[in-house]
Coordinates of C-alpha atoms in Angstrom, one line a residue:
M1 CA -68.7 231.2 131.2
S2 CA -69.7 232.3 127.7
T3 CA -72.9 234.3 127.1
P4 CA -75.8 232.0 126.5
A5 CA -77.7 232.3 123.3
I6 CA -81.3 232.9 122.2
L7 CA -81.8 231.5 118.7
T8 CA -84.5 232.6 116.3
V9 CA -85.3 231.2 112.9
D10 CA -87.8 232.5 110.3
D11 CA -87.6 232.4 106.5
D12 CA -89.4 235.8 106.2
P13 CA -86.6 238.4 106.3
N14 CA -88.8 241.1 107.8
V15 CA -90.1 238.9 110.6
S16 CA -86.7 237.5 111.2
R17 CA -85.2 241.0 111.6
A18 CA -88.1 242.2 113.8
V19 CA -87.9 239.4 116.3
A20 CA -84.1 239.6 116.5
R21 CA -84.3 243.4 117.0
D22 CA -86.9 243.1 119.7
L23 CA -84.9 240.3 121.5
R24 CA -81.6 242.2 121.3
R25 CA -83.3 245.4 122.6
H26 CA -84.5 243.7 125.8
Y27 CA -82.0 240.8 126.3
G28 CA -78.9 241.8 124.4
E29 CA -76.9 242.8 127.5
N30 CA -77.1 239.2 129.0
Y31 CA -77.7 237.0 126.0
R32 CA -76.4 236.5 122.5
V33 CA -79.2 236.6 119.9
V34 CA -78.5 234.4 116.9
R35 CA -80.7 234.7 113.8
A36 CA -81.2 232.1 111.0
S37 CA -83.2 232.2 107.9
S38 CA -83.9 228.4 107.6
G39 CA -84.1 225.3 109.7
S40 CA -81.0 223.8 108.2
E41 CA -79.1 227.1 108.7
A42 CA -80.3 227.2 112.3
L43 CA -79.2 223.6 113.0
D44 CA -75.7 224.4 111.6
A45 CA -75.5 227.3 114.0
L46 CA -76.6 225.1 116.9
R47 CA -73.9 222.5 116.0
E48 CA -71.2 225.1 115.9
L49 CA -72.4 226.5 119.3
K50 CA -72.4 222.9 120.7
L51 CA -68.8 222.2 119.5
R52 CA -67.7 225.5 121.1
G53 CA -69.3 224.5 124.4
Q54 CA -71.8 227.4 124.4
Q55 CA -75.2 227.3 126.0
V56 CA -78.5 227.9 124.3
A57 CA -81.4 229.1 126.5
V58 CA -84.4 229.6 124.1
L59 CA -85.3 228.6 120.6
L60 CA -87.9 230.5 118.7
A61 CA -89.0 229.0 115.3
D62 CA -91.5 230.0 112.8
Y63 CA -94.0 227.2 111.9
R64 CA -94.3 227.8 108.2
M65 CA -90.9 227.4 106.7
P66 CA -90.1 225.6 103.4
Q67 CA -88.0 222.4 103.4
M68 CA -88.1 222.2 107.2
N69 CA -90.9 223.6 109.2
G70 CA -90.6 224.9 112.8
I71 CA -91.8 221.7 114.4
E72 CA -89.3 219.6 112.4
F73 CA -86.5 222.1 113.4
L74 CA -87.4 222.0 117.1
E75 CA -87.5 218.2 117.0
S76 CA -84.0 218.1 115.6
A77 CA -82.7 220.8 117.9
M78 CA -83.7 218.7 120.9
D79 CA -80.9 216.3 120.1
L80 CA -78.4 219.1 120.4
Y81 CA -79.9 221.2 123.2
P82 CA -82.5 219.2 125.1
R83 CA -82.8 221.7 127.9
A84 CA -83.4 224.8 125.7
R85 CA -86.9 226.2 126.0
R86 CA -88.9 225.9 122.7
V87 CA -91.3 228.5 121.2
L88 CA -93.2 228.1 118.0
L89 CA -94.1 231.3 116.1
T90 CA -97.5 230.8 114.4
A91 CA -100.3 232.6 112.6
Y92 CA -103.8 232.2 114.0
A93 CA -104.6 229.6 111.3
D94 CA -101.8 227.4 112.6
T95 CA -102.8 227.1 116.2
D96 CA -103.9 223.5 115.8
A97 CA -100.4 222.6 114.6
A98 CA -98.9 224.4 117.5
I99 CA -101.1 222.5 119.9
N100 CA -100.1 219.2 118.4
A101 CA -96.5 220.2 118.7
I102 CA -96.8 220.5 122.4
N103 CA -96.5 216.7 122.7
L104 CA -94.3 216.1 119.7
V105 CA -91.5 218.4 120.6
D106 CA -92.4 219.2 124.3
L107 CA -93.2 222.7 123.2
D108 CA -93.0 225.3 126.0
H109 CA -95.1 228.0 124.3
Y110 CA -96.6 229.1 121.0
L111 CA -96.6 232.7 120.1
L112 CA -99.1 234.3 117.7
K113 CA -97.8 236.7 115.1
P114 CA -97.7 239.6 115.2
W115 CA -96.6 240.0 118.9
N116 CA -96.8 243.8 119.0
P117 CA -96.3 245.4 121.4
P118 CA -93.5 243.1 122.6
E119 CA -93.7 244.5 126.1
E120 CA -97.1 242.8 126.4
H121 CA -96.9 239.7 124.2
L122 CA -93.2 238.8 123.7
Y123 CA -91.1 239.8 126.7
P124 CA -93.3 238.3 129.4
V125 CA -93.2 234.9 127.6
V126 CA -89.4 234.9 127.1
D127 CA -88.9 236.2 130.7
D128 CA -90.7 233.2 132.1
L129 CA -88.8 230.8 129.8
L130 CA -85.4 232.3 130.8
Q131 CA -86.2 232.1 134.5
S132 CA -87.2 228.4 134.0
W133 CA -84.0 227.7 132.1
L134 CA -81.8 229.4 134.7
A135 CA -83.5 227.4 137.4
T136 CA -82.5 224.1 135.8
P137 CA -79.1 224.8 134.3
D138 CA -77.5 222.4 131.9
A139 CA -75.4 219.8 133.6
A140 CA -72.6 220.4 131.1
T141 CA -72.0 224.1 131.9
A142 CA -68.6 223.2 133.3
E143 CA -66.4 223.4 130.3
L144 CA -63.6 221.3 129.0
R145 CA -60.8 223.6 127.9
V146 CA -58.0 222.9 125.3
V147 CA -54.9 225.0 124.8
G148 CA -52.7 224.4 121.8
H149 CA -51.1 225.9 118.7
R150 CA -53.1 226.7 115.6
W151 CA -50.9 224.6 113.3
S152 CA -50.1 221.7 115.7
A153 CA -51.0 218.2 114.4
H154 CA -51.4 217.0 118.0
S155 CA -53.6 219.9 119.0
Y156 CA -55.8 219.2 115.9
K157 CA -56.1 215.5 116.8
I158 CA -57.3 216.4 120.3
R159 CA -59.9 218.9 118.9
D160 CA -61.0 216.4 116.3
F161 CA -61.4 213.6 118.8
L162 CA -63.5 215.8 121.1
A163 CA -65.7 217.1 118.3
R164 CA -66.3 213.7 116.7
N165 CA -67.4 212.4 120.2
L166 CA -69.7 215.4 120.6
V167 CA -67.8 216.6 123.7
P168 CA -68.2 220.4 124.1
F169 CA -65.0 222.2 124.7
R170 CA -63.5 225.7 124.5
W171 CA -60.4 226.2 122.4
Y172 CA -57.6 228.6 123.3
V173 CA -54.5 229.4 121.3
A174 CA -51.4 229.2 123.4
D175 CA -50.3 232.8 122.8
D176 CA -53.7 234.3 123.5
P177 CA -54.1 235.9 127.0
E178 CA -56.5 233.2 128.3
G179 CA -54.4 230.4 126.8
A180 CA -51.3 231.8 128.4
R181 CA -53.1 232.2 131.7
L182 CA -54.2 228.5 131.7
L183 CA -50.7 227.4 130.8
A184 CA -49.2 229.5 133.6
A185 CA -51.7 228.1 136.1
A186 CA -50.7 224.6 135.1
G187 CA -47.0 225.5 135.4
L188 CA -46.4 224.9 131.7
T189 CA -45.2 226.8 128.7
A190 CA -46.3 227.0 125.1
D191 CA -43.9 224.1 124.3
D192 CA -45.9 221.7 126.4
V193 CA -49.2 221.9 124.4
P194 CA -51.7 220.6 123.8
L195 CA -53.0 221.0 127.3
V196 CA -56.5 219.8 128.3
V197 CA -58.2 221.1 131.4
T198 CA -61.2 219.0 132.5
A199 CA -64.4 220.4 133.9
E200 CA -63.0 219.3 137.4
G201 CA -59.8 221.3 136.8
K202 CA -57.6 218.3 136.1
T203 CA -54.8 219.0 133.6
L204 CA -53.8 216.5 130.9
V205 CA -50.5 217.4 129.1
Q206 CA -50.2 216.1 125.5
P207 CA -52.7 213.2 126.2
N208 CA -53.3 210.4 123.9
E209 CA -56.8 209.5 122.9
A210 CA -57.2 206.7 125.4
E211 CA -56.1 208.9 128.3
L212 CA -58.3 211.7 127.1
A213 CA -61.3 209.4 126.7
G214 CA -60.9 208.1 130.2
N215 CA -61.0 211.6 131.7
I216 CA -64.0 213.0 129.8
G217 CA -66.5 210.4 130.8
L218 CA -66.1 207.9 127.9
T219 CA -66.0 204.3 128.8
T220 CA -62.8 202.5 128.0
T221 CA -62.8 199.4 130.2
P222 CA -65.2 196.5 129.6
A223 CA -67.6 195.6 132.3
A224 CA -67.2 191.8 131.6
D225 CA -64.8 189.3 130.1
F226 CA -67.4 187.5 128.0
Y227 CA -70.3 188.6 125.8
D228 CA -72.7 187.1 123.4
V229 CA -71.5 189.4 120.6
I230 CA -68.6 191.8 120.1
V231 CA -69.1 194.5 117.5
V232 CA -65.9 196.0 116.3
G233 CA -66.4 199.5 114.8
A234 CA -69.1 202.0 115.6
G235 CA -69.9 203.4 112.2
P236 CA -73.5 202.9 110.7
A237 CA -73.0 199.1 110.3
G238 CA -71.6 198.7 113.8
L239 CA -74.3 200.9 115.4
G240 CA -77.0 199.0 113.5
S241 CA -75.6 195.7 114.8
A242 CA -75.4 197.0 118.4
V243 CA -79.0 198.3 118.4
Y244 CA -80.5 195.1 117.0
A245 CA -78.3 192.8 119.1
A246 CA -79.0 194.6 122.4
S247 CA -82.7 195.1 121.7
E248 CA -83.0 191.3 121.2
G249 CA -81.4 190.5 124.5
L250 CA -77.9 189.7 123.5
R251 CA -75.1 190.8 125.8
T252 CA -73.4 193.3 123.4
V253 CA -70.3 195.3 123.5
L254 CA -69.4 197.9 120.8
V255 CA -65.7 198.7 120.4
E256 CA -64.6 201.9 118.7
R257 CA -61.1 203.1 118.1
R258 CA -61.9 206.8 117.6
A259 CA -65.5 208.0 117.6
T260 CA -69.0 206.7 116.8
G261 CA -70.1 207.4 113.3
G262 CA -67.0 206.5 111.3
Q263 CA -66.7 208.4 108.0
A264 CA -70.5 208.9 108.0
G265 CA -70.3 210.7 111.3
Q266 CA -68.0 213.3 109.7
S267 CA -70.6 214.1 106.9
S268 CA -72.0 217.6 107.3
R269 CA -75.3 216.6 105.7
I270 CA -76.7 213.3 104.5
E271 CA -79.7 214.0 102.3
N272 CA -80.4 210.6 100.7
Y273 CA -81.0 208.6 103.9
L274 CA -84.5 207.1 104.2
G275 CA -86.8 209.0 106.5
F276 CA -84.9 212.3 106.6
P277 CA -86.3 214.3 103.6
D278 CA -84.6 217.5 104.8
G279 CA -81.2 215.8 105.4
V280 CA -79.4 215.0 108.6
S281 CA -75.9 215.5 109.7
G282 CA -73.8 212.4 110.2
A283 CA -73.1 213.4 113.8
Q284 CA -76.7 213.8 114.6
L285 CA -77.7 210.5 112.9
T286 CA -75.0 208.5 114.7
E287 CA -75.6 210.2 118.0
R288 CA -79.2 209.1 117.9
A289 CA -78.1 205.6 117.1
R290 CA -75.5 205.6 119.9
R291 CA -78.1 206.7 122.4
Q292 CA -80.5 204.0 121.0
A293 CA -77.9 201.3 121.5
L294 CA -77.1 202.4 125.0
K295 CA -80.9 202.5 125.8
F296 CA -81.2 198.8 124.9
G297 CA -78.2 197.9 127.1
A298 CA -75.3 197.8 124.7
E299 CA -71.9 198.6 126.2
L300 CA -69.7 201.1 124.3
L301 CA -66.0 201.1 124.6
S302 CA -64.2 204.2 123.2
A303 CA -60.6 204.7 122.2
R304 CA -59.8 201.0 122.1
E305 CA -57.8 199.6 119.2
V306 CA -58.3 196.0 118.3
T307 CA -55.1 194.3 117.2
L308 CA -55.9 190.6 117.0
L309 CA -58.8 188.2 116.5
E310 CA -58.4 184.7 117.8
T311 CA -60.4 181.5 117.9
C312 CA -60.4 179.6 121.2
G313 CA -62.7 176.6 120.9
S314 CA -66.2 178.0 120.5
A315 CA -65.1 181.5 121.8
R316 CA -64.0 184.3 119.6
V317 CA -61.4 186.4 121.3
V318 CA -60.6 190.1 120.6
H319 CA -57.2 191.5 121.7
F320 CA -56.6 195.1 122.4
A321 CA -53.4 197.2 121.9
D322 CA -52.8 197.4 125.6
G323 CA -52.6 193.6 125.9
S324 CA -56.1 193.1 127.4
R325 CA -58.8 191.0 125.7
I326 CA -62.4 190.1 125.8
A327 CA -64.3 187.1 124.3
A328 CA -67.7 186.3 122.9
H329 CA -69.7 183.7 121.1
A330 CA -69.7 185.8 117.9
V331 CA -68.0 188.8 116.5
V332 CA -69.3 191.4 114.0
L333 CA -66.6 193.3 112.1
A334 CA -67.8 196.7 111.1
T335 CA -64.6 198.6 111.0
G336 CA -65.4 200.5 107.7
V337 CA -62.8 202.1 105.6
S338 CA -60.4 205.1 105.9
Y339 CA -59.3 207.6 103.3
R340 CA -56.2 206.7 101.3
M341 CA -53.2 208.9 102.0
L342 CA -52.3 211.4 99.3
D343 CA -48.8 210.2 98.3
V344 CA -47.2 213.4 97.0
P345 CA -44.1 215.3 98.2
G346 CA -44.7 217.7 101.1
C347 CA -48.1 216.7 102.2
A348 CA -47.5 213.8 104.6
D349 CA -45.4 216.0 107.0
L350 CA -48.2 218.6 107.0
T351 CA -51.0 216.3 108.0
G352 CA -53.0 218.1 110.7
R353 CA -51.3 221.4 109.8
G354 CA -53.3 222.4 106.8
V355 CA -53.7 218.9 105.3
Y356 CA -56.6 216.9 106.6
Y357 CA -58.4 213.6 105.8
G358 CA -62.1 213.9 105.9
S359 CA -64.3 216.9 106.6
A360 CA -62.5 218.1 109.7
A361 CA -65.5 220.2 110.7
T362 CA -63.5 221.8 113.6
E363 CA -61.4 223.7 111.0
A364 CA -64.3 225.2 109.1
P365 CA -64.5 228.5 111.1
G366 CA -60.8 229.0 110.5
C367 CA -61.3 228.9 106.8
Q368 CA -63.4 232.1 106.9
D369 CA -62.9 234.1 103.7
Q370 CA -60.0 231.9 102.5
D371 CA -59.6 229.4 99.6
V372 CA -60.2 225.7 100.4
Y373 CA -59.0 222.9 98.2
I374 CA -60.8 219.5 98.2
V375 CA -59.4 216.4 96.6
G376 CA -62.0 213.8 95.6
G377 CA -65.2 213.6 93.6
A378 CA -67.5 211.2 95.6
N379 CA -70.4 212.1 97.8
S380 CA -68.2 212.7 100.9
A381 CA -66.2 215.3 99.0
G382 CA -69.3 216.9 97.6
Q383 CA -70.9 217.2 101.1
A384 CA -67.7 218.7 102.4
A385 CA -67.6 221.2 99.5
V386 CA -71.2 222.4 100.2
Y387 CA -70.3 222.7 103.9
F388 CA -67.1 224.6 103.5
S389 CA -68.7 226.9 100.9
R390 CA -70.5 228.6 103.8
Y391 CA -67.2 229.7 105.3
A392 CA -64.6 229.9 102.5
S393 CA -64.3 232.6 99.9
R394 CA -64.0 229.8 97.3
V395 CA -63.9 226.0 97.4
H396 CA -61.9 224.3 94.7
M397 CA -62.8 220.7 94.0
L398 CA -59.9 218.8 92.3
I399 CA -61.0 215.7 90.4
R400 CA -59.2 213.3 88.1
G401 CA -62.1 212.8 85.7
E402 CA -64.0 214.9 83.3
D403 CA -66.9 215.7 85.7
L404 CA -68.6 214.5 88.8
R405 CA -71.3 212.4 87.2
R406 CA -69.6 209.0 87.5
S407 CA -68.8 209.2 91.2
M408 CA -71.4 211.5 92.8
S409 CA -75.1 211.5 93.5
R410 CA -77.2 213.7 91.2
Y411 CA -78.7 215.7 94.1
L412 CA -75.2 216.7 95.3
I413 CA -74.1 217.7 91.8
D414 CA -77.1 219.9 91.5
Q415 CA -76.3 221.6 94.8
I416 CA -72.7 222.2 93.8
E417 CA -73.6 223.6 90.5
A418 CA -76.0 226.1 92.2
I419 CA -73.3 227.4 94.7
E420 CA -71.4 230.2 93.1
N421 CA -68.2 229.9 95.2
I422 CA -67.6 226.3 94.4
T423 CA -65.4 225.6 91.4
V424 CA -64.8 222.1 90.0
H425 CA -61.4 221.5 88.4
P426 CA -61.5 218.5 86.1
Y427 CA -58.4 216.5 85.2
T428 CA -56.5 218.0 88.1
Q429 CA -54.2 216.4 90.6
V430 CA -52.0 217.7 93.4
K431 CA -48.4 217.2 92.5
E432 CA -46.8 218.8 95.6
G433 CA -47.5 220.7 98.8
G434 CA -45.2 222.8 100.9
G435 CA -44.9 225.2 103.7
D436 CA -42.9 225.8 106.9
D437 CA -45.0 225.2 110.0
H438 CA -48.2 224.6 108.0
L439 CA -49.4 224.2 104.4
E440 CA -48.8 227.4 102.4
H441 CA -48.9 226.3 98.8
L442 CA -49.8 223.6 96.4
T443 CA -48.6 222.6 92.9
L444 CA -51.5 221.4 90.7
V445 CA -51.1 219.6 87.4
D446 CA -53.5 219.3 84.5
T447 CA -53.3 215.5 83.6
R448 CA -54.1 216.2 80.0
T449 CA -51.5 218.8 79.2
G450 CA -49.0 218.4 82.0
E451 CA -49.3 222.1 82.8
E452 CA -48.4 222.9 86.4
T453 CA -49.9 225.7 88.5
R454 CA -48.7 226.9 91.9
V455 CA -51.4 228.3 94.2
D456 CA -51.3 229.7 97.7
A457 CA -53.2 227.4 99.9
S458 CA -53.6 226.8 103.7
W459 CA -56.4 224.3 103.6
L460 CA -56.4 220.9 101.8
F461 CA -59.1 218.3 102.6
I462 CA -58.6 214.8 101.1
F463 CA -61.4 212.4 100.2
I464 CA -59.8 209.7 98.0
G465 CA -60.1 206.0 97.9
A466 CA -61.2 203.6 100.6
E467 CA -58.8 201.4 102.5
P468 CA -60.3 198.8 104.9
G469 CA -57.4 198.7 107.4
T470 CA -57.6 195.0 107.9
D471 CA -53.9 194.1 108.2
W472 CA -54.5 192.9 111.8
L473 CA -56.7 190.1 110.3
D474 CA -53.9 188.8 108.1
G475 CA -53.7 185.0 108.4
V476 CA -57.0 184.9 110.3
L477 CA -59.7 185.7 107.8
A478 CA -59.9 185.4 104.0
R479 CA -59.7 188.8 102.3
D480 CA -59.8 190.0 98.7
E481 CA -56.8 191.6 96.9
H482 CA -57.7 195.0 98.4
G483 CA -58.0 193.8 102.0
F484 CA -61.8 193.7 102.2
V485 CA -63.2 190.7 104.1
L486 CA -64.7 188.0 102.0
T487 CA -68.0 186.6 103.2
G488 CA -70.7 184.1 102.3
P489 CA -70.8 182.9 98.6
D490 CA -67.6 184.8 97.8
L491 CA -65.7 182.3 100.1
L492 CA -66.8 179.3 97.9
S493 CA -64.3 178.4 95.2
G494 CA -65.4 175.7 92.8
G495 CA -68.1 174.7 95.2
K496 CA -65.6 174.1 97.9
R497 CA -65.7 175.7 101.3
P498 CA -62.8 177.9 102.6
T499 CA -59.7 176.2 104.0
G500 CA -60.2 175.3 107.7
W501 CA -64.0 175.4 107.5
R502 CA -65.2 172.5 109.7
L503 CA -69.0 173.0 109.7
D504 CA -71.3 170.9 107.6
R505 CA -72.9 174.0 106.0
D506 CA -71.8 176.8 103.8
P507 CA -70.9 180.2 105.3
Y508 CA -73.9 182.4 105.9
H509 CA -74.3 185.4 103.7
L510 CA -72.3 187.8 105.9
E511 CA -70.2 185.2 107.6
A512 CA -66.4 185.3 107.2
S513 CA -64.0 182.4 106.8
V514 CA -64.1 181.7 110.5
P515 CA -67.5 180.5 111.7
G516 CA -69.2 183.0 114.1
V517 CA -67.3 186.0 112.7
F518 CA -69.4 188.3 110.4
A519 CA -68.6 191.4 108.4
A520 CA -71.0 194.2 107.7
G521 CA -70.8 197.5 105.9
D522 CA -67.9 199.0 104.0
V523 CA -65.2 196.5 105.3
R524 CA -67.0 193.7 103.5
S525 CA -65.9 192.8 100.0
D526 CA -68.2 194.1 97.3
S527 CA -70.5 195.9 99.7
V528 CA -72.6 198.9 98.7
K529 CA -70.8 202.0 100.1
R530 CA -73.9 203.8 101.4
V531 CA -75.1 204.5 104.9
A532 CA -78.5 202.8 104.4
S533 CA -76.9 199.6 103.2
A534 CA -74.4 199.6 106.1
V535 CA -77.2 199.9 108.6
G536 CA -79.1 197.1 106.9
E537 CA -76.1 194.8 106.9
G538 CA -75.5 195.5 110.5
A539 CA -79.0 194.4 111.4
M540 CA -78.8 191.4 109.0
A541 CA -75.6 190.3 110.7
I542 CA -77.4 190.0 114.0
S543 CA -80.1 187.8 112.5
L544 CA -77.3 185.5 111.2
V545 CA -75.6 185.6 114.7
H546 CA -78.9 184.2 116.1
R547 CA -78.8 181.4 113.5
Y548 CA -75.2 180.7 114.3
L549 CA -75.9 180.5 118.1
E550 CA -78.9 178.2 117.6
G551 CA -76.6 175.8 115.7
Q552 CA -74.0 175.7 118.4

């Protein structure tokens, strides 16, 4: 097992160095001491530790920090490491705040500064906390292990699936000693990767997502054949629907093809969502919503692809790719959108091998001290640029327009302008990509002059366009010319209701062309592409489901 961590965060460099020095002096042999200078930096460190399957034993946070104080940090850290022991570093004047925090974040101890000598004031406290933590070890100490090739698209898909579902795992390259040992133990060679070894020691060779989900504790089989409401898609809109439906007593099942959160779940930091003044990662926000939905009794099916929607009398039937199906009184479509493929020579074959769609947070540590190229100028691209700037030597944003003002929120533009290693390239497109086993170079073109530039590049992240992926609804629901689902007033043409509509009322605001089927979030035509509006539409859809059921 890896060495557990003790994390300390303080914005005062002198205090930060002092506490890290004292901790390393006494605990460095058995624990890894991680130091951060702000709450957001500390949360990023915790997320990386979580993705790597590493344990955190103790968190020490200064109370008085700008943007995010120690209590706010510890509250957020509980989502990632609920068993870690929590200590608040305070001045004498802040003891009242520390006492209040005991209940708010289940504080284990507050420590007055200065703590000299540490032998009397620091070490006894930490010793007790470590003994308590060791006595109640985290249930997830048994690790999932993945062996693969660095530039393997299948290996990347496995790691991305696990990371997006917040499943801790340890990654081994096939030709590393430990990776080779695991392959030999399983009777395999480097040609057989990716290999997944579960916590129980079961080996999965080149598993698909459904097989992987079924072996890591994700639910893939429905508990019933019939529900009150089926929610398809577990992004912000779908999670909003599931929370409100289940909390109001509806038998609810939430079906997700890949991972909860959708595109929002891949965002490194969302800073304009109501109620989170210091920002929140997409993964953290959606994980809270997932837990909330499960708490109210919603059922969550993972790695299930929906291929058909059918009307059978008053029932709405959803068919899965494996031929099975479930039915309900009503259906909420919240399948969101996906990034459009970059249609240039050389890039399609390198997807997952240097060319990625979305933030691909699992790849960030591999970008250390290298150049990263990002295509796109909307908020998702800006958030990714800020995130990768912490790892890459330089981040290049390639945009078609003159600047970012037409497509990006002002707060993100300000952040990007303040980060020295982010460069925005206006009027620039990718013309070609190439490489042998992975991306090695790009050809960029200036759309004003036609001038071409060839650059060495191993990392290209694409954030362009929005495709709804609704082909499976062809002939079932009315859609606009881009494939987005038409709802409510948009279905009325010349005052006439949509073809096949048999009810003596107009479609409700979010209702599609089939009664009892609703669309929420990005998949809906002319929706506002923001997390807050998606959550709101998800909740509104359930209020309309109630009205629909009352009229049945």
